[in-house]
Amino acid sequence: MATRRDFLAGGLALAAGHACGQSNAIAGQRVLVVGGGWGGLTAARRLRQTAPELEVTLIEREGMSAP
């Protein structure tokens, strides 16, 4: 099973590919960020900023996030 750290690393690597001009590879892709703590919010926000064509969804167990 992948850890949260593995998931974040993969998502950020995907965003880095976009920054290098590989936008066709990620067009229409969906990313799910699990957890609304500092890491989850930062990852979701960074993905939205660097790859606006991604569909980024953030889910949090609690009613509000920690930060």
PDB file of C-alpha atoms in Angstrom:
ATOM      1  CA  MET A   1       0.000   0.000   0.000  1.00  0.00           C
ATOM      2  CA  ALA A   2       1.310   3.436  -0.885  1.00  0.00           C
ATOM      3  CA  THR A   3       1.933   5.908   1.894  1.00  0.00           C
ATOM      4  CA  ARG A   4       0.768   9.501   1.917  1.00  0.00           C
ATOM      5  CA  ARG A   5       4.356  10.554   1.263  1.00  0.00           C
ATOM      6  CA  ASP A   6       4.521   8.313  -1.838  1.00  0.00           C
ATOM      7  CA  PHE A   7       1.245   9.774  -3.078  1.00  0.00           C
ATOM      8  CA  LEU A   8       2.404  13.360  -2.601  1.00  0.00           C
ATOM      9  CA  ALA A   9       5.713  12.620  -4.300  1.00  0.00           C
ATOM     10  CA  GLY A  10       3.881  11.142  -7.281  1.00  0.00           C
ATOM     11  CA  GLY A  11       1.511  14.090  -7.540  1.00  0.00           C
ATOM     12  CA  LEU A  12       4.302  16.610  -7.366  1.00  0.00           C
ATOM     13  CA  ALA A  13       6.294  14.646  -9.950  1.00  0.00           C
ATOM     14  CA  LEU A  14       3.242  14.822 -12.202  1.00  0.00           C
ATOM     15  CA  ALA A  15       3.080  18.577 -11.710  1.00  0.00           C
ATOM     16  CA  ALA A  16       6.802  18.874 -12.417  1.00  0.00           C
ATOM     17  CA  GLY A  17       6.251  17.083 -15.723  1.00  0.00           C
ATOM     18  CA  HIS A  18       3.701  19.742 -16.588  1.00  0.00           C
ATOM     19  CA  ALA A  19       6.164  22.491 -15.751  1.00  0.00           C
ATOM     20  CA  CYS A  20       8.569  20.925 -18.242  1.00  0.00           C
ATOM     21  CA  GLY A  21       6.046  21.274 -21.061  1.00  0.00           C
ATOM     22  CA  GLN A  22       4.457  17.820 -21.007  1.00  0.00           C
ATOM     23  CA  SER A  23       0.902  19.091 -20.614  1.00  0.00           C
ATOM     24  CA  ASN A  24      -0.555  16.596 -23.120  1.00  0.00           C
ATOM     25  CA  ALA A  25       0.427  13.743 -20.809  1.00  0.00           C
ATOM     26  CA  ILE A  26      -1.712  15.029 -17.931  1.00  0.00           C
ATOM     27  CA  ALA A  27      -4.657  16.686 -19.669  1.00  0.00           C
ATOM     28  CA  GLY A  28      -7.874  15.259 -18.267  1.00  0.00           C
ATOM     29  CA  GLN A  29      -6.165  13.440 -15.380  1.00  0.00           C
ATOM     30  CA  ARG A  30      -7.690  13.369 -11.907  1.00  0.00           C
ATOM     31  CA  VAL A  31      -5.792  13.609  -8.612  1.00  0.00           C
ATOM     32  CA  LEU A  32      -7.226  12.747  -5.199  1.00  0.00           C
ATOM     33  CA  VAL A  33      -5.503  14.279  -2.165  1.00  0.00           C
ATOM     34  CA  VAL A  34      -6.447  12.508   1.068  1.00  0.00           C
ATOM     35  CA  GLY A  35      -6.122  14.610   4.212  1.00  0.00           C
ATOM     36  CA  GLY A  36      -6.553  18.318   4.721  1.00  0.00           C
ATOM     37  CA  GLY A  37      -3.537  18.921   6.945  1.00  0.00           C
ATOM     38  CA  TRP A  38      -0.576  21.075   6.007  1.00  0.00           C
ATOM     39  CA  GLY A  39       0.787  18.539   3.505  1.00  0.00           C
ATOM     40  CA  GLY A  40      -2.534  17.773   1.835  1.00  0.00           C
ATOM     41  CA  LEU A  41      -3.562  21.411   1.465  1.00  0.00           C
ATOM     42  CA  THR A  42      -0.139  22.380   0.156  1.00  0.00           C
ATOM     43  CA  ALA A  43      -0.094  19.543  -2.373  1.00  0.00           C
ATOM     44  CA  ALA A  44      -3.613  20.302  -3.620  1.00  0.00           C
ATOM     45  CA  ARG A  45      -2.932  24.011  -3.940  1.00  0.00           C
ATOM     46  CA  ARG A  46       0.403  23.509  -5.700  1.00  0.00           C
ATOM     47  CA  LEU A  47      -1.132  21.056  -8.159  1.00  0.00           C
ATOM     48  CA  ARG A  48      -3.951  23.504  -8.955  1.00  0.00           C
ATOM     49  CA  GLN A  49      -1.436  26.317  -9.503  1.00  0.00           C
ATOM     50  CA  THR A  50       1.001  24.384 -11.680  1.00  0.00           C
ATOM     51  CA  ALA A  51      -1.443  22.220 -13.628  1.00  0.00           C
ATOM     52  CA  PRO A  52      -4.869  23.889 -13.873  1.00  0.00           C
ATOM     53  CA  GLU A  53      -6.061  21.247 -16.356  1.00  0.00           C
ATOM     54  CA  LEU A  54      -5.883  18.588 -13.617  1.00  0.00           C
ATOM     55  CA  GLU A  55      -9.026  17.776 -11.674  1.00  0.00           C
ATOM     56  CA  VAL A  56      -7.811  18.002  -8.056  1.00  0.00           C
ATOM     57  CA  THR A  57     -10.077  16.723  -5.272  1.00  0.00           C
ATOM     58  CA  LEU A  58      -9.228  17.090  -1.582  1.00  0.00           C
ATOM     59  CA  ILE A  59     -11.002  14.973   1.020  1.00  0.00           C
ATOM     60  CA  GLU A  60     -10.787  15.431   4.781  1.00  0.00           C
ATOM     61  CA  ARG A  61     -12.307  13.217   7.465  1.00  0.00           C
ATOM     62  CA  GLU A  62     -13.023  16.051   9.902  1.00  0.00           C
ATOM     63  CA  GLY A  63     -15.388  18.972   9.334  1.00  0.00           C
ATOM     64  CA  MET A  64     -12.481  21.375   8.973  1.00  0.00           C
ATOM     65  CA  SER A  65      -8.785  21.043   8.247  1.00  0.00           C
ATOM     66  CA  ALA A  66      -5.976  21.487  10.768  1.00  0.00           C
ATOM     67  CA  PRO A  67      -4.227  24.605   9.374  1.00  0.00           C
TER      68      PRO A  67
END
